Amino acid sequence: MQNRIRNITEEFRRGTFTQRCSQLSFGILCLFLLECSITGGGRYWEAGPVSIRILLGGLAAVLALPELFRHLGAYLKKPAVWLTLAFVAWLAFCAWRGVRAENRMDVLLTDIKGFMWLFLVPVLVATVRSRQRLRVLLSWVLAGAVIQAALILAVNAAVVLMDDPAPLCRWLNERTVGIVDVVSARLVRVFFKSSPYMIVGCVVALFRQARAPKLRWRYVLAVALLFNALLLSYTRSLYGALGLTALVSIIAVLVLCPEGRKRTLAFLLAAVVCFGVLVTVQEFALEGSYLSFAVSRTIGREVPTSWASQLRSQLRGEDPGDSPDDGEMDSQRSYIEVTEKSDQLRQETKDSLNVYIQRSPIIGCGLGASAANRDKGVDEYFYLDMLARTGVVGLLLYMLPFGYVVVWCLRRRELLRECPEGAAVVCGLCTFWIVTWFNPWMNAVLGIAWYAVTLSVPTALEEHSI
């Protein structure tokens, strides 16, 4: 560690002004992504309209300007950059259409604020220009994901054990860190808005384990902790994203790192076992049936208590046939009913957005078009939302840079074998494409930030001088 710090210091001292600015920009981007992977909406500290996240992102962009302007022509020729600029141009056209159509101005401004984070694309492409920097960036994201998971487990235990958890829940909700819902006296739903980064953390750990010469227990324990925190979210979209991303990532690992197949399978088995042990210990200590409630909320109907809860009852000498505490089960059933009502609201939202889509499917109805049943204009369904506001053209333009990176990865597999972290980034973005069906991540900072990291992969792996 000391040698690494000494090397970085020496490199900074010998570098030109542009190189020094690039180094500082990269360091701030590491802090920016660490913050994104922990704190959800990032509103825990604000000075007027400025938050820590806005400050870090803006400072990183300013420090990247010397590098961008020095080789502006070269960067504009990069597909990731000019395809993004094409989407921005279309977005401006859709904003004009929204103003002319007299769509909701508050929603239109929110749309613009969300997509303004696309400035991160050229910043990251210009800054993350080596494999080493990409690896360092992923280390910060993995650390942030693990910290987030530890915080979620701590919040879960604190709310269950505290006499009055309302102030803690209110603070987390008001600062848009996440949602903390007290389901019952023994169950708490802890959903941080940065939760997709925990799945990204699992993917990074998987790819790093695949290249390791032996089983790395720090990665095993990290993934078990991340699984546990994801379980406590009781969020169906996250469960689905975890499953599909795991499938894509495992296939990619087996193809790119065939020599590490046995270690990869051993790693996955060890992580699942450690996850089971961790959940069992929690169920014993906090008397909550986490697994069974997760299944109940996912499928929409009550299921028997998990084996850990049944074992706890047997060890305490309770009759396994006794029914659980009526008040506890009533609270859980009520929460499942709330989920069903939420599904009804989602269906109304889809129907309302489909009206806009049918009206102008190709070019959309302009920014600011929103479902009538959503007072705040937050429609949740990203793809339907994009089709309603920017049309098929807008959605395709937004996804084209990702398509370019996927094609590049398929053509340059030899580079991915040398640096599998590049594939980890792309697989991680699949998480956001999946969960954003139900929640608006890809038109906000958390999703766009990882999109920008993904678009920097070709430049980082090629390591060409501009």
Coordinates of C-alpha atoms in Angstrom, one line a residue, residues 18-228:
T18 CA -3.1 18.0 -18.0
Q19 CA -1.9 14.7 -16.5
R20 CA -2.2 16.0 -13.0
C21 CA -5.8 17.2 -13.7
S22 CA -6.6 13.8 -15.1
Q23 CA -5.3 12.1 -12.0
L24 CA -7.3 14.4 -9.7
S25 CA -10.4 13.9 -11.8
F26 CA -10.0 10.1 -11.6
G27 CA -9.6 10.2 -7.8
I28 CA -12.7 12.3 -7.4
L29 CA -14.6 9.9 -9.7
C30 CA -13.6 7.1 -7.4
L31 CA -15.1 9.0 -4.5
F32 CA -18.2 9.8 -6.6
L33 CA -18.9 6.2 -7.4
L34 CA -18.2 5.1 -3.8
E35 CA -20.8 7.7 -2.8
C36 CA -23.3 6.5 -5.5
S37 CA -22.9 2.9 -4.3
I38 CA -23.8 3.7 -0.7
T39 CA -26.1 6.6 -0.2
G40 CA -29.0 6.3 -2.6
G41 CA -30.3 9.7 -3.6
G42 CA -27.3 11.4 -2.1
R43 CA -29.3 14.0 -0.2
Y44 CA -27.9 13.4 3.2
W45 CA -26.1 16.7 3.1
E46 CA -27.1 19.7 1.0
A47 CA -26.2 23.4 0.8
G48 CA -29.1 24.8 -1.2
P49 CA -29.3 22.9 -4.5
V50 CA -25.8 21.5 -4.1
S51 CA -25.2 18.1 -2.6
I52 CA -22.0 16.1 -2.1
R53 CA -22.8 14.1 -5.2
I54 CA -23.3 17.2 -7.4
L55 CA -20.1 18.7 -6.0
L56 CA -18.0 15.6 -6.7
G57 CA -19.4 15.1 -10.2
G58 CA -19.0 18.7 -11.2
L59 CA -15.4 18.9 -9.8
A60 CA -14.4 15.7 -11.7
A61 CA -15.9 17.2 -14.9
V62 CA -14.0 20.5 -14.5
L63 CA -10.7 18.7 -13.9
A64 CA -11.2 16.5 -17.0
L65 CA -11.6 19.5 -19.3
P66 CA -7.9 19.9 -20.0
E67 CA -7.6 16.4 -21.3
L68 CA -10.9 16.6 -23.2
F69 CA -10.0 19.9 -24.9
R70 CA -6.5 18.8 -25.7
H71 CA -7.7 15.8 -27.8
L72 CA -11.3 17.0 -28.5
G73 CA -11.3 15.7 -32.1
A74 CA -10.1 12.2 -31.1
Y75 CA -12.8 11.9 -28.4
L76 CA -15.6 13.1 -30.6
K77 CA -14.7 10.3 -33.0
K78 CA -15.2 7.7 -30.3
P79 CA -18.6 5.9 -30.9
A80 CA -19.5 6.0 -27.2
V81 CA -19.2 9.8 -27.2
W82 CA -20.8 10.7 -30.6
L83 CA -23.7 8.2 -30.1
T84 CA -24.3 9.8 -26.7
L85 CA -24.3 13.3 -28.3
A86 CA -26.8 12.1 -30.9
F87 CA -29.2 11.1 -28.0
V88 CA -28.6 14.4 -26.3
A89 CA -29.6 16.2 -29.5
W90 CA -32.8 14.1 -29.7
L91 CA -33.5 14.9 -26.1
A92 CA -33.3 18.6 -26.9
F93 CA -35.9 18.1 -29.7
C94 CA -38.2 16.1 -27.3
A95 CA -37.9 19.0 -24.7
W96 CA -39.0 21.4 -27.4
R97 CA -41.9 19.2 -28.2
G98 CA -42.8 19.0 -24.6
V99 CA -42.9 22.8 -24.2
R100 CA -45.0 23.2 -27.4
A101 CA -47.4 20.5 -26.2
E102 CA -47.7 22.2 -22.8
N103 CA -46.7 19.1 -20.9
R104 CA -46.1 19.3 -17.2
M105 CA -43.2 21.7 -16.8
D106 CA -42.1 20.2 -13.4
V107 CA -41.8 16.8 -14.9
L108 CA -40.0 18.2 -18.0
L109 CA -37.4 19.9 -15.8
T110 CA -37.0 16.7 -13.8
D111 CA -36.4 14.8 -17.0
I112 CA -33.7 17.3 -18.1
K113 CA -32.1 17.2 -14.6
G114 CA -31.9 13.4 -14.7
F115 CA -30.3 13.2 -18.1
M116 CA -27.9 16.0 -17.4
W117 CA -25.7 13.4 -15.8
L118 CA -24.8 12.2 -19.3
F119 CA -21.9 14.6 -19.0
L120 CA -20.2 11.8 -17.1
V121 CA -19.8 9.8 -20.4
P122 CA -17.0 12.0 -21.9
V123 CA -15.5 12.5 -18.5
L124 CA -15.1 8.8 -17.8
V125 CA -14.0 8.0 -21.3
A126 CA -11.3 10.6 -21.0
T127 CA -10.3 9.7 -17.5
V128 CA -10.5 5.9 -17.2
R129 CA -7.9 5.3 -20.0
S130 CA -6.1 2.2 -18.6
R131 CA -6.9 -1.2 -17.2
Q132 CA -5.3 -0.3 -14.0
R133 CA -7.6 2.7 -13.5
L134 CA -10.6 0.5 -14.4
R135 CA -9.6 -2.0 -11.7
V136 CA -9.1 0.7 -9.1
L137 CA -12.5 2.1 -9.9
L138 CA -14.2 -1.3 -9.5
S139 CA -12.4 -1.8 -6.2
W140 CA -14.0 1.4 -4.9
V141 CA -17.5 0.3 -6.2
L142 CA -17.1 -3.1 -4.5
A143 CA -16.1 -1.5 -1.3
G144 CA -19.1 0.9 -1.5
A145 CA -21.5 -2.0 -2.1
V146 CA -20.1 -4.0 0.9
I147 CA -20.5 -0.9 3.1
Q148 CA -24.0 -0.4 1.9
A149 CA -24.8 -4.1 2.7
A150 CA -23.4 -3.7 6.2
L151 CA -25.4 -0.5 6.8
I152 CA -28.6 -2.3 5.7
L153 CA -28.0 -5.2 8.1
A154 CA -27.2 -2.6 10.9
V155 CA -30.4 -0.7 10.1
N156 CA -32.5 -3.9 10.1
A157 CA -31.1 -4.9 13.5
A158 CA -31.5 -1.4 14.9
V159 CA -35.1 -0.9 13.9
V160 CA -36.1 -4.4 15.3
L161 CA -34.3 -3.8 18.6
M162 CA -35.1 0.0 19.1
D163 CA -38.0 1.1 21.2
D164 CA -38.8 3.9 18.8
P165 CA -37.2 3.5 15.4
A166 CA -39.4 6.2 13.8
P167 CA -36.7 8.9 13.8
L168 CA -34.2 6.7 12.1
C169 CA -36.7 5.5 9.5
R170 CA -37.8 9.1 8.9
W171 CA -34.2 10.4 8.5
L172 CA -33.4 7.7 5.9
N173 CA -36.6 8.3 4.0
E174 CA -36.3 12.1 4.0
R175 CA -32.7 12.1 2.8
T176 CA -33.7 9.7 0.0
V177 CA -31.1 7.2 1.2
G178 CA -33.7 4.5 0.9
I179 CA -37.0 3.2 2.2
V180 CA -37.3 1.7 5.6
D181 CA -40.8 0.2 6.2
V182 CA -41.7 -1.5 9.5
V183 CA -43.6 -4.6 8.3
S184 CA -44.1 -6.0 11.7
A185 CA -42.4 -6.1 15.1
R186 CA -39.9 -8.6 13.8
L187 CA -39.6 -7.7 10.1
V188 CA -38.3 -4.6 8.4
R189 CA -38.0 -3.8 4.8
V190 CA -34.8 -1.9 4.1
F191 CA -34.4 -0.8 0.5
F192 CA -31.6 1.5 -0.3
K193 CA -31.8 3.3 -3.7
S194 CA -28.3 2.3 -4.4
S195 CA -29.3 -1.4 -4.1
P196 CA -28.4 -2.3 -7.8
Y197 CA -24.8 -1.5 -6.9
M198 CA -24.8 -4.5 -4.5
I199 CA -25.6 -6.8 -7.5
V200 CA -22.7 -5.0 -9.4
G201 CA -20.5 -5.8 -6.4
C202 CA -21.4 -9.5 -6.6
V203 CA -20.5 -9.5 -10.3
V204 CA -17.1 -7.8 -9.7
A205 CA -16.3 -10.3 -6.9
L206 CA -17.3 -13.2 -9.2
F207 CA -15.0 -12.1 -12.0
R208 CA -12.1 -11.4 -9.7
Q209 CA -12.4 -14.8 -8.1
A210 CA -12.4 -16.4 -11.5
R211 CA -8.9 -15.0 -12.1
A212 CA -7.6 -15.7 -8.6
P213 CA -5.2 -18.7 -8.1
K214 CA -7.2 -20.0 -5.2
L215 CA -10.5 -19.5 -3.4
R216 CA -10.6 -16.0 -1.9
W217 CA -12.7 -16.0 1.2
R218 CA -12.9 -12.2 1.4
Y219 CA -14.9 -12.4 -1.9
V220 CA -17.0 -15.3 -0.6
L221 CA -18.0 -13.4 2.6
A222 CA -18.5 -10.2 0.7
V223 CA -21.0 -11.8 -1.7
A224 CA -22.8 -13.6 1.2
L225 CA -23.2 -10.2 2.9
L226 CA -24.5 -8.6 -0.3
F227 CA -27.0 -11.5 -0.8
N228 CA -28.3 -11.0 2.8

